[in-house]
Tab-separated table of C-alpha atoms in Angstrom:
chain	number	residue	atom	x	y	z
A	132	MET	CA	28.156	22.978	-38.907
A	133	LYS	CA	30.739	25.747	-39.290
A	134	ARG	CA	34.351	25.453	-38.162
A	135	VAL	CA	35.386	27.847	-35.389
A	136	VAL	CA	38.877	29.302	-35.058
A	137	ILE	CA	40.613	31.635	-32.638
A	138	THR	CA	42.106	34.622	-34.440
A	139	GLY	CA	43.002	36.875	-31.517
A	140	ALA	CA	43.974	36.572	-27.860
A	141	GLY	CA	44.537	39.087	-25.112
A	142	THR	CA	45.181	38.911	-21.393
A	143	VAL	CA	46.181	40.667	-18.217
A	144	ASN	CA	47.025	38.504	-15.212
A	145	ALA	CA	49.619	38.148	-12.469
A	146	LEU	CA	52.101	36.627	-14.936
A	147	GLY	CA	52.006	39.435	-17.451
A	148	LEU	CA	50.027	42.234	-19.015
A	149	ASP	CA	49.792	40.606	-22.439
A	150	VAL	CA	49.903	37.190	-24.114
A	151	GLY	CA	53.618	37.323	-24.906
A	152	ALA	CA	54.626	38.028	-21.326
A	153	THR	CA	52.233	35.350	-20.054
A	154	PHE	CA	53.606	32.720	-22.458
A	155	GLU	CA	57.131	33.609	-21.409
A	156	ALA	CA	56.273	33.274	-17.711
A	157	MET	CA	54.541	29.933	-18.343
A	158	ARG	CA	57.546	28.670	-20.299
A	159	GLU	CA	59.838	29.638	-17.461
A	160	GLY	CA	57.532	28.334	-14.750
A	161	LYS	CA	57.375	31.710	-13.011
A	162	CYS	CA	55.137	32.155	-10.001
A	163	GLY	CA	52.891	35.218	-10.026
A	164	ILE	CA	51.695	34.561	-6.480
A	165	GLY	CA	52.922	36.971	-3.810
A	166	ALA	CA	51.907	39.262	-0.977
A	167	LEU	CA	48.510	40.919	-1.413
A	168	ASP	CA	48.452	44.688	-1.334
A	169	PHE	CA	45.161	46.473	-0.650
A	170	ARG	CA	43.282	48.199	2.156
A	171	ASP	CA	42.831	46.194	5.391
A	172	VAL	CA	44.962	43.267	4.184
A	173	ASP	CA	46.383	43.076	7.745
A	174	ARG	CA	42.952	41.922	8.944
A	175	LEU	CA	43.056	38.868	6.660
A	176	ALA	CA	44.333	35.423	7.589
A	177	ILE	CA	45.152	34.802	3.911
A	178	LYS	CA	47.579	37.424	2.676
A	179	ILE	CA	48.770	35.960	-0.641
A	180	GLY	CA	47.365	35.954	-4.155
A	181	GLY	CA	48.088	36.295	-7.844
A	182	GLN	CA	47.545	40.043	-7.818
A	183	ILE	CA	48.304	42.445	-10.662
A	184	HIS	CA	50.507	44.971	-8.883
A	185	ASN	CA	51.562	47.364	-11.621
A	186	TRP	CA	48.087	48.184	-12.910
A	187	ASP	CA	48.038	51.799	-14.002
A	188	ALA	CA	44.300	52.530	-14.338
A	189	GLU	CA	44.823	56.287	-14.597
A	190	GLY	CA	47.333	55.809	-17.413
A	191	ARG	CA	44.941	53.544	-19.317
A	192	PHE	CA	41.574	55.216	-18.851
A	193	ASN	CA	40.270	58.735	-18.415
A	194	ARG	CA	38.389	60.049	-15.381
A	195	GLN	CA	34.912	59.439	-16.851
A	196	GLN	CA	35.827	55.892	-17.816
A	197	ILE	CA	37.235	55.080	-14.391
A	198	ALA	CA	33.981	56.320	-12.836
A	199	LEU	CA	32.214	53.547	-14.779
A	200	TYR	CA	34.836	50.805	-15.039
A	201	ASP	CA	35.336	48.484	-12.081
A	202	ARG	CA	38.701	46.741	-12.073
A	203	PHE	CA	37.149	43.614	-13.664
A	204	THR	CA	35.821	45.765	-16.527
A	205	GLN	CA	39.215	47.423	-16.955
A	206	PHE	CA	40.883	44.012	-17.181
A	207	ALA	CA	38.345	42.827	-19.772
A	208	LEU	CA	38.718	45.943	-21.909
A	209	VAL	CA	42.514	45.786	-22.013
A	210	ALA	CA	42.481	42.064	-22.851
A	211	THR	CA	39.889	42.687	-25.570
A	212	GLU	CA	41.933	45.479	-27.108
A	213	GLN	CA	44.875	43.096	-27.521
A	214	ALA	CA	42.705	40.305	-28.958
A	215	VAL	CA	40.923	42.511	-31.485
A	216	LYS	CA	44.190	44.101	-32.542
A	217	GLN	CA	45.852	40.729	-33.120
A	218	SER	CA	42.850	39.433	-35.013
A	219	GLY	CA	42.602	42.505	-37.216
A	220	ILE	CA	38.832	42.082	-37.249
A	221	VAL	CA	36.709	45.226	-37.650
A	222	PHE	CA	33.104	45.014	-36.511
A	223	SER	CA	30.979	47.042	-38.902
A	224	GLY	CA	27.888	46.556	-41.073
A	225	GLU	CA	26.488	43.026	-41.144
A	226	LEU	CA	29.475	41.597	-39.257
A	227	ALA	CA	28.698	43.895	-36.318
A	228	THR	CA	25.082	42.730	-36.130
A	229	LYS	CA	26.154	39.089	-36.446
A	230	SER	CA	28.804	39.294	-33.693
A	231	GLY	CA	28.489	39.470	-29.920
A	232	VAL	CA	30.247	39.225	-26.576
A	233	ILE	CA	29.986	36.442	-23.997
A	234	LEU	CA	32.171	36.838	-20.935
A	235	GLY	CA	32.434	34.860	-17.717
A	236	THR	CA	32.716	36.395	-14.282
A	237	SER	CA	31.755	35.309	-10.815
A	238	GLY	CA	32.114	38.387	-8.640
A	239	GLY	CA	31.559	41.086	-11.254
A	240	GLY	CA	32.257	44.491	-9.755
A	241	LEU	CA	33.050	43.111	-6.325
A	242	THR	CA	35.633	45.792	-5.531
A	243	THR	CA	33.027	48.455	-6.246
A	244	GLN	CA	30.597	46.709	-3.885
A	245	ASP	CA	33.269	46.365	-1.226
A	246	ASP	CA	34.270	50.033	-1.449
A	247	ASN	CA	30.707	51.287	-1.305
A	248	TYR	CA	29.559	48.992	1.501
A	249	ARG	CA	32.494	50.458	3.425
A	250	THR	CA	31.285	53.944	2.631
A	251	VAL	CA	27.770	53.361	3.962
A	252	TYR	CA	28.361	50.819	6.745
A	253	GLU	CA	31.830	51.556	8.088
A	254	GLU	CA	32.085	55.261	7.402
A	255	GLY	CA	28.386	55.838	8.015
A	256	LYS	CA	27.881	58.001	4.945
A	257	ASN	CA	24.431	58.194	3.456
A	258	ARG	CA	25.413	58.916	-0.112
A	259	VAL	CA	27.285	56.827	-2.705
A	260	HIS	CA	28.544	57.650	-6.182
A	261	PRO	CA	25.709	57.738	-8.746
A	262	PHE	CA	27.318	55.056	-10.947
A	263	VAL	CA	27.645	52.315	-8.356
A	264	VAL	CA	25.050	50.081	-10.010
A	265	PRO	CA	26.290	50.303	-13.635
A	266	LYS	CA	29.821	49.853	-12.313
A	267	LEU	CA	29.232	46.770	-10.163
A	268	MET	CA	26.786	44.840	-12.357
A	269	ASN	CA	28.082	41.501	-13.613
A	270	ASN	CA	27.420	42.374	-17.239
A	271	ALA	CA	29.297	45.702	-17.081
A	272	ALA	CA	32.456	44.280	-18.682
A	273	CYS	CA	30.469	42.557	-21.442
A	274	SER	CA	28.477	45.715	-22.171
A	275	HIS	CA	31.509	47.995	-22.294
A	276	VAL	CA	33.278	45.585	-24.658
A	277	SER	CA	30.225	45.539	-26.941
A	278	MET	CA	30.075	49.366	-26.908
A	279	GLU	CA	33.791	49.851	-27.480
A	280	TYR	CA	33.952	47.457	-30.444
A	281	ASN	CA	30.456	47.871	-31.902
A	282	LEU	CA	29.243	44.305	-31.401
A	283	LYS	CA	25.464	44.255	-31.797
A	284	GLY	CA	24.629	40.540	-31.745
A	285	PRO	CA	23.957	38.127	-28.860
A	286	SER	CA	25.812	39.360	-25.775
A	287	PHE	CA	25.614	38.360	-22.126
A	288	THR	CA	27.534	37.373	-19.033
A	289	VAL	CA	27.821	33.862	-17.680
A	290	ALA	CA	28.229	33.204	-13.970
A	291	THR	CA	29.024	29.623	-13.034
A	292	ALA	CA	31.670	30.334	-10.401
A	293	CYS	CA	34.977	28.720	-11.367
A	294	ALA	CA	33.622	27.446	-14.697
A	295	SER	CA	32.189	30.803	-15.870
A	296	SER	CA	34.777	31.391	-18.599
A	297	ASN	CA	34.574	27.871	-19.980
A	298	HIS	CA	30.790	28.061	-20.078
A	299	ALA	CA	31.072	31.462	-21.791
A	300	MET	CA	33.550	30.227	-24.399
A	301	GLY	CA	31.578	27.011	-24.937
A	302	GLN	CA	28.484	29.071	-25.611
A	303	ALA	CA	30.339	31.443	-27.964
A	304	TYR	CA	31.759	28.429	-29.802
A	305	ASN	CA	28.313	26.948	-30.315
A	306	MET	CA	26.934	30.248	-31.592
A	307	VAL	CA	29.617	30.551	-34.257
A	308	ARG	CA	29.437	26.859	-35.068
A	309	SER	CA	25.684	26.980	-35.604
A	310	GLY	CA	25.873	30.056	-37.813
A	311	MET	CA	24.015	32.201	-35.298
A	312	ALA	CA	27.060	34.503	-35.096
A	313	THR	CA	30.006	35.145	-37.420
A	314	ALA	CA	32.442	36.119	-34.678
A	315	MET	CA	32.275	36.337	-30.898
A	316	LEU	CA	34.463	38.060	-28.355
A	317	THR	CA	34.619	35.647	-25.441
A	318	GLY	CA	36.564	34.745	-22.328
A	319	GLY	CA	36.272	36.089	-18.816
A	320	SER	CA	37.386	38.546	-16.202
A	321	GLU	CA	37.632	38.600	-12.421
A	322	SER	CA	38.806	40.928	-9.696
A	323	MET	CA	37.997	39.514	-6.277
A	324	LEU	CA	41.220	40.545	-4.599
A	325	CYS	CA	39.793	43.052	-2.186
A	326	PHE	CA	39.196	42.770	1.561
A	327	GLY	CA	35.622	41.452	1.343
A	328	GLY	CA	36.420	39.145	-1.550
A	329	VAL	CA	39.262	37.353	0.209
A	330	LYS	CA	37.565	37.459	3.631
A	331	ALA	CA	34.606	35.545	2.200
A	332	TRP	CA	36.896	32.851	0.748
A	333	GLU	CA	38.801	32.528	4.025
A	334	GLY	CA	35.604	31.312	5.639
A	335	LEU	CA	35.557	28.119	3.574
A	336	ARG	CA	38.995	27.165	4.909
A	337	VAL	CA	40.258	25.904	1.585
A	338	MET	CA	42.759	28.715	1.007
A	339	SER	CA	46.502	28.215	1.270
A	340	LYS	CA	48.625	30.580	3.358
A	341	ASP	CA	51.748	29.370	1.617
A	342	THR	CA	51.314	28.850	-2.162
A	343	CYS	CA	49.372	26.835	-4.703
A	344	ARG	CA	50.703	23.262	-5.170
A	345	PRO	CA	48.266	21.398	-7.398
A	346	PHE	CA	48.559	17.592	-7.452
A	347	SER	CA	51.411	17.670	-4.929
A	348	LEU	CA	50.981	15.589	-1.776
A	349	THR	CA	52.078	18.662	0.177
A	350	ARG	CA	49.285	20.860	-1.231
A	351	SER	CA	47.700	23.278	1.194
A	352	GLY	CA	44.776	24.693	-0.761
A	353	MET	CA	43.906	27.216	-3.397
A	354	VAL	CA	45.266	30.718	-3.998
A	355	GLN	CA	43.184	33.397	-5.672
A	356	GLY	CA	44.303	35.351	-8.699
A	357	GLU	CA	42.826	38.157	-10.797
A	358	GLY	CA	42.813	39.319	-14.385
A	359	ALA	CA	41.171	38.533	-17.693
A	360	ALA	CA	41.611	36.827	-21.023
A	361	VAL	CA	39.528	37.519	-24.104
A	362	TYR	CA	39.538	35.818	-27.522
A	363	VAL	CA	38.144	36.345	-30.976
A	364	PHE	CA	36.221	33.184	-31.929
A	365	GLU	CA	35.578	33.416	-35.660
A	366	GLU	CA	33.942	31.346	-38.340
A	367	TYR	CA	36.735	29.602	-40.271
A	368	GLU	CA	35.822	30.698	-43.819
A	369	HIS	CA	35.416	34.287	-42.661
A	370	ALA	CA	38.840	34.239	-41.020
A	371	LYS	CA	40.446	32.564	-44.037
A	372	LYS	CA	38.932	35.009	-46.497
A	373	ARG	CA	40.422	37.984	-44.706
A	374	GLY	CA	43.784	36.256	-44.260
A	375	ALA	CA	43.722	36.214	-40.467
A	376	GLU	CA	46.314	34.214	-38.539
A	377	ILE	CA	44.675	31.230	-36.870
A	378	LEU	CA	45.957	30.566	-33.349
A	379	ALA	CA	43.982	27.360	-32.824
A	380	GLU	CA	40.695	25.713	-33.729
A	381	VAL	CA	37.928	25.055	-31.231
A	382	ILE	CA	36.513	21.613	-32.010
A	383	GLY	CA	34.331	20.621	-29.088
A	384	SER	CA	32.557	21.679	-25.936
A	385	ALA	CA	30.516	19.968	-23.262
A	386	MET	CA	28.720	21.117	-20.145
A	387	THR	CA	27.380	18.933	-17.332
A	388	SER	CA	25.936	19.319	-13.864
A	389	ASP	CA	26.832	17.044	-10.937
A	390	ALA	CA	23.390	17.537	-9.375
A	391	SER	CA	24.886	16.438	-6.072
A	392	ASP	CA	26.677	18.892	-3.745
A	393	ILE	CA	27.159	22.662	-3.476
A	394	VAL	CA	30.924	22.454	-2.876
A	395	MET	CA	32.187	18.865	-3.193
A	396	PRO	CA	32.983	17.881	-6.793
A	397	SER	CA	31.777	14.640	-8.337
A	398	LYS	CA	33.968	12.355	-10.397
A	399	GLN	CA	31.024	11.317	-12.544
A	400	GLY	CA	30.023	14.886	-13.439
A	401	ALA	CA	33.575	15.827	-14.370
A	402	ALA	CA	34.136	12.627	-16.364
A	403	ARG	CA	30.879	13.127	-18.263
A	404	ALA	CA	32.016	16.629	-19.240
A	405	ILE	CA	35.383	15.347	-20.511
A	406	THR	CA	33.775	12.489	-22.426
A	407	GLY	CA	31.138	14.882	-23.735
A	408	ALA	CA	33.778	17.224	-25.142
A	409	LEU	CA	35.510	14.305	-26.898
A	410	GLN	CA	32.224	13.137	-28.392
A	411	ASP	CA	31.262	16.658	-29.427
A	412	ALA	CA	34.642	17.011	-31.167
A	413	GLN	CA	34.275	13.498	-32.651
A	414	ILE	CA	37.686	12.418	-31.414
A	415	ASN	CA	39.020	9.404	-29.541
A	416	PRO	CA	40.684	9.696	-26.117
A	417	GLU	CA	43.948	8.530	-27.765
A	418	GLN	CA	44.129	11.737	-29.798
A	419	VAL	CA	44.379	13.967	-26.716
A	420	GLY	CA	47.940	15.071	-25.913
A	421	TYR	CA	47.486	17.623	-23.153
A	422	ILE	CA	44.850	18.666	-20.639
A	423	ASN	CA	44.868	22.000	-18.886
A	424	ALA	CA	43.525	20.862	-15.537
A	425	HIS	CA	41.119	22.687	-13.293
A	426	GLY	CA	43.811	21.818	-10.700
A	427	THR	CA	42.875	24.155	-7.865
A	428	GLY	CA	45.324	22.696	-5.344
A	429	THR	CA	42.574	21.560	-2.979
A	430	ALA	CA	42.457	17.913	-1.979
A	431	ALA	CA	38.834	17.642	-3.080
A	432	ASN	CA	39.444	18.945	-6.604
A	433	ASP	CA	42.774	17.373	-7.407
A	434	LYS	CA	41.851	13.835	-6.412
A	435	THR	CA	38.439	13.973	-8.065
A	436	GLU	CA	39.805	15.508	-11.244
A	437	CYS	CA	42.545	12.902	-11.653
A	438	ALA	CA	40.035	10.103	-11.103
A	439	ALA	CA	37.684	11.683	-13.633
A	440	VAL	CA	40.444	12.015	-16.251
A	441	ALA	CA	41.410	8.377	-15.690
A	442	ASP	CA	37.777	7.328	-16.107
A	443	ALA	CA	37.179	9.395	-19.216
A	444	LEU	CA	40.439	8.608	-21.034
A	445	GLY	CA	40.941	5.039	-19.839
A	446	ALA	CA	44.463	3.640	-20.243
A	447	HIS	CA	45.442	6.674	-22.349
A	448	ALA	CA	45.309	8.832	-19.180
A	449	ASP	CA	48.810	7.531	-18.429
A	450	ASN	CA	50.129	8.886	-21.740
A	451	ILE	CA	48.823	12.432	-21.616
A	452	MET	CA	50.294	15.478	-19.924
A	453	ILE	CA	48.043	17.377	-17.536
A	454	SER	CA	49.113	20.574	-15.797
A	455	SER	CA	47.589	23.244	-13.619
A	456	THR	CA	48.734	26.758	-14.447
A	457	LYS	CA	46.853	27.999	-11.362
A	458	SER	CA	50.131	27.235	-9.612
A	459	MET	CA	51.495	30.279	-11.460
A	460	HIS	CA	48.639	32.771	-11.941
A	461	GLY	CA	46.385	31.670	-9.098
A	462	HIS	CA	42.694	30.854	-9.376
A	463	LEU	CA	40.930	33.624	-11.268
A	464	ILE	CA	37.519	32.134	-10.334
A	465	GLY	CA	35.153	33.333	-13.099
A	466	GLY	CA	38.064	34.372	-15.320
A	467	THR	CA	40.216	31.321	-14.800
A	468	GLY	CA	39.247	29.169	-17.790
A	469	ALA	CA	39.970	32.090	-20.102
A	470	VAL	CA	43.529	32.625	-18.853
A	471	GLU	CA	44.096	28.867	-18.815
A	472	LEU	CA	43.093	28.568	-22.468
A	473	LEU	CA	46.351	30.410	-23.172
A	474	ALA	CA	48.271	27.353	-21.987
A	475	CYS	CA	46.261	25.291	-24.477
A	476	ILE	CA	47.065	27.691	-27.313
A	477	MET	CA	50.758	27.701	-26.340
A	478	ALA	CA	50.772	23.881	-26.408
A	479	LEU	CA	49.193	23.721	-29.865
A	480	LYS	CA	50.919	26.685	-31.466
A	481	ASP	CA	54.394	26.655	-29.912
A	482	GLY	CA	54.650	23.006	-28.832
A	483	ILE	CA	55.374	23.994	-25.235
A	484	ILE	CA	53.486	22.499	-22.301
A	485	ALA	CA	53.123	24.848	-19.330
A	486	PRO	CA	54.204	23.195	-16.078
A	487	THR	CA	52.532	22.650	-12.703
A	488	ILE	CA	54.943	24.605	-10.536
A	489	ASN	CA	55.509	24.482	-6.742
A	490	TYR	CA	55.291	20.714	-7.075
A	491	GLU	CA	57.080	18.868	-4.267
A	492	GLU	CA	55.913	15.315	-3.776
A	493	PRO	CA	53.795	12.860	-5.788
A	494	ASP	CA	50.305	12.145	-4.491
A	495	PRO	CA	49.285	8.529	-5.184
A	496	ALA	CA	45.738	9.812	-5.747
A	497	CYS	CA	47.052	12.049	-8.562
A	498	ALA	CA	49.285	9.589	-10.388
A	499	LEU	CA	49.264	11.301	-13.791
A	500	ASP	CA	52.008	13.158	-15.660
A	501	VAL	CA	51.391	16.608	-14.182
A	502	VAL	CA	54.417	18.197	-15.915
A	503	PRO	CA	56.031	19.078	-12.589
A	504	ASN	CA	57.916	22.359	-12.249
A	505	GLU	CA	59.417	22.648	-15.725
A	506	ALA	CA	57.814	23.374	-19.078
A	507	ARG	CA	58.215	20.672	-21.683
A	508	ASP	CA	58.534	20.603	-25.454
A	509	ALA	CA	55.915	18.360	-26.967
A	510	ASN	CA	54.097	17.926	-30.205
A	511	VAL	CA	50.383	17.844	-29.458
A	512	ASP	CA	47.486	18.038	-31.905
A	513	ILE	CA	44.506	18.086	-29.566
A	514	VAL	CA	44.125	19.510	-26.073
A	515	LEU	CA	41.340	19.838	-23.507
A	516	SER	CA	40.668	22.520	-20.919
A	517	ASN	CA	38.774	21.525	-17.766
A	518	ALA	CA	36.690	23.703	-15.471
A	519	PHE	CA	34.680	22.300	-12.573
A	520	ALA	CA	32.798	24.831	-10.470
A	521	PHE	CA	31.393	25.041	-6.991
A	522	GLY	CA	27.799	24.022	-7.354
A	523	GLY	CA	28.817	21.086	-9.539
A	524	LEU	CA	28.682	22.897	-12.887
A	525	ASN	CA	31.306	21.637	-15.321
A	526	ALA	CA	32.504	22.811	-18.738
A	527	VAL	CA	35.237	21.292	-20.886
A	528	LEU	CA	36.563	22.619	-24.201
A	529	ALA	CA	38.503	20.743	-26.910
A	530	LEU	CA	40.975	22.553	-29.162
A	531	LYS	CA	43.001	21.481	-32.175
A	532	ARG	CA	46.154	22.777	-33.758
A	533	ALA	CA	45.450	25.198	-36.630
A	534	SER	CA	45.489	23.450	-39.982
B	257	MET	CA	33.947	26.419	33.558
B	258	ALA	CA	35.207	23.212	31.925
B	259	GLN	CA	31.709	21.749	32.005
B	260	ASN	CA	30.453	24.942	30.494
B	261	ILE	CA	32.818	24.729	27.519
B	262	GLN	CA	31.772	21.146	26.938
B	263	ASP	CA	28.068	22.009	27.044
B	264	GLN	CA	28.521	24.877	24.640
B	265	ILE	CA	30.463	22.778	22.142
B	266	VAL	CA	27.945	19.954	22.368
B	267	ALA	CA	25.181	22.498	21.784
B	268	ILE	CA	26.966	23.842	18.682
B	269	ILE	CA	27.438	20.339	17.272
B	270	ALA	CA	23.867	19.336	18.109
B	271	GLU	CA	22.487	22.381	16.353
B	272	GLN	CA	24.593	21.625	13.298
B	273	ALA	CA	23.476	17.991	13.250
B	274	MET	CA	19.876	19.019	13.946
B	275	ILE	CA	19.580	16.665	16.931
B	276	ASP	CA	19.082	17.112	20.669
B	277	PRO	CA	22.302	17.694	22.690
B	278	SER	CA	21.406	14.697	24.869
B	279	GLU	CA	21.781	12.389	21.845
B	280	ILE	CA	25.475	13.260	21.428
B	281	LYS	CA	28.046	10.952	22.978
B	282	LEU	CA	31.523	12.334	23.614
B	283	ASP	CA	33.300	9.394	21.959
B	284	GLN	CA	31.413	9.836	18.696
B	285	SER	CA	33.089	11.233	15.596
B	286	LEU	CA	31.416	14.116	13.806
B	287	GLU	CA	30.601	11.759	10.982
B	288	GLU	CA	28.748	9.493	13.403
B	289	VAL	CA	26.875	12.492	14.754
B	290	GLY	CA	25.844	13.244	11.161
B	291	ILE	CA	28.033	16.221	10.282
B	292	ASP	CA	29.610	16.453	6.819
B	293	SER	CA	32.571	18.569	5.658
B	294	LEU	CA	30.475	21.706	5.235
B	295	GLY	CA	28.922	21.169	8.681
B	296	LEU	CA	32.399	20.812	10.133
B	297	VAL	CA	33.525	24.147	8.680
B	298	GLU	CA	30.356	25.775	10.050
B	299	SER	CA	30.858	24.180	13.476
B	300	ILE	CA	34.409	25.488	13.675
B	301	PHE	CA	33.184	28.944	12.722
B	302	ALA	CA	30.595	28.780	15.539
B	303	ILE	CA	33.262	27.614	18.016
B	304	GLU	CA	35.540	30.506	17.027
B	305	GLU	CA	32.733	33.016	17.435
B	306	THR	CA	31.558	31.564	20.770
B	307	PHE	CA	34.958	31.419	22.462
B	308	ASP	CA	36.694	34.226	20.557
B	309	ILE	CA	39.521	31.952	19.478
B	310	SER	CA	41.194	31.115	16.178
B	311	VAL	CA	41.043	27.431	15.268
B	312	PRO	CA	43.915	26.184	13.071
B	313	PHE	CA	41.943	24.129	10.593
B	314	ASN	CA	42.419	23.759	6.836
B	315	ALA	CA	39.695	21.801	5.058
B	316	ASN	CA	42.278	20.495	2.582
B	317	GLU	CA	44.061	18.497	5.239
B	318	PRO	CA	41.549	18.001	8.076
B	319	ASP	CA	43.559	15.126	9.531
B	320	GLN	CA	46.895	16.882	9.476
B	321	THR	CA	46.206	20.005	11.483
B	322	ASP	CA	47.118	20.401	15.147
B	323	PHE	CA	43.435	20.681	15.904
B	324	ASP	CA	42.161	17.154	16.679
B	325	ILE	CA	38.666	16.599	15.294
B	326	SER	CA	38.561	12.814	15.595
B	327	SER	CA	35.757	12.868	18.186
B	328	VAL	CA	33.521	15.258	20.098
B	329	ALA	CA	35.739	14.797	23.190
B	330	ALA	CA	38.884	15.547	21.143
B	331	ILE	CA	37.356	18.763	19.864
B	332	ILE	CA	36.412	19.817	23.406
B	333	LYS	CA	39.947	19.115	24.601
B	334	ALA	CA	41.479	21.054	21.686
B	335	VAL	CA	39.195	24.020	22.276
B	336	GLU	CA	40.046	24.004	25.986
B	337	GLY	CA	43.688	24.095	24.980
B	338	LEU	CA	43.152	27.066	22.680
B	339	ILE	CA	41.187	28.938	25.356
B	340	GLY	CA	43.991	28.211	27.804
B	341	GLU	CA	46.578	29.577	25.377
B	342	LYS	CA	44.500	32.699	24.856
B	343	ASN	CA	44.216	33.336	28.603
B	344	SER	CA	47.835	32.603	29.451
């Protein structure tokens, strides 16, 4: 088995348009959630989200590119550019054929669908732009990343709702670990903050009108976010040979299915995923210092997740820190695990634990150290990142400090 | 009119529970009728569409909203209240 390290990271999200700005916001416990701004927002009951407001598509891409790049593709491309630049990796020759792209997304080009449904249904037009299909397809971001950076190996998109990015990164990890690929660009991207996207979520009645308060007794539901994060997962010897800086090491991954309910999470499924990641990484629960929670801020998730962590870690659950950064950047659905992995890297690399902000009152059903409101300095060697999706599909990753 | 609202709500709940309206007793809770959390959200959607009202219900805190869902009768009373507010 090969060792797998992260040699590049990139992101755009409501907290910042790169990793540095995102780390800074997480350190300061800034909230990226605010008033939504897009067409027909006045017809929504939910008017808040972790939206990227200063996105200058025209300044970043030319006219031909914009005709093909949905917002979720734009996010993925900008995040990738940062990650590849930091890594210094150049995909050519054999490395190009042995490297691929696996990205998570749930909605894909949802804004493109929304805009064009409007065109034909609301405006009654009988003609849409010729590139609607290549723009909206879920694998558009993955394909454009592969084209832009010349990755010719295994590449595809993973859609497991809120766990998409963790499934994608888990898969990329296993490909590098097994020797099937030398390096993988992986992570996820999402842009559901359009009228149809939010309207659909409203229907489930799990959205907060106020803000996201994970693990707090006063929680009122989830808040959507948007953006992307992309990483370079690279085989350790390859990274070492070219003198790349190692941000963190990926040491384990596990995926489970609840096989029980389409929306209600199961403690057993989540706990099996956490335990599975520990076993895959060959570590004991006592070695875990921090968990980046799925922490959606819904009663169903938060209570189930805390119970699952307590089951999987036993008595050590009381010693670890567990925080939900969704309180700051919102829930990026298919891109969320990717952005949340940044909090794991910050914990390992900088020794700073991102807080759960907007926290007001302890919930007896979530009696863990949720790092309320303020970031904390801590020396942690091993961290986990949880993702538990609608449909009962779970994916947990284990990371270790670079050594 | 009041009877009519009751019949319509009972019909919505019966359809959701896949039973005959005559089997529903007004003092039953939705759980007793056989409706789970997803069925509840769907029932509220049907009530909103039928009566053109907005029901204040958040699935995160079903017991804490102003909209009483503790029994079929409570739901009928709450809906009557919302229809009254709309018409006043």
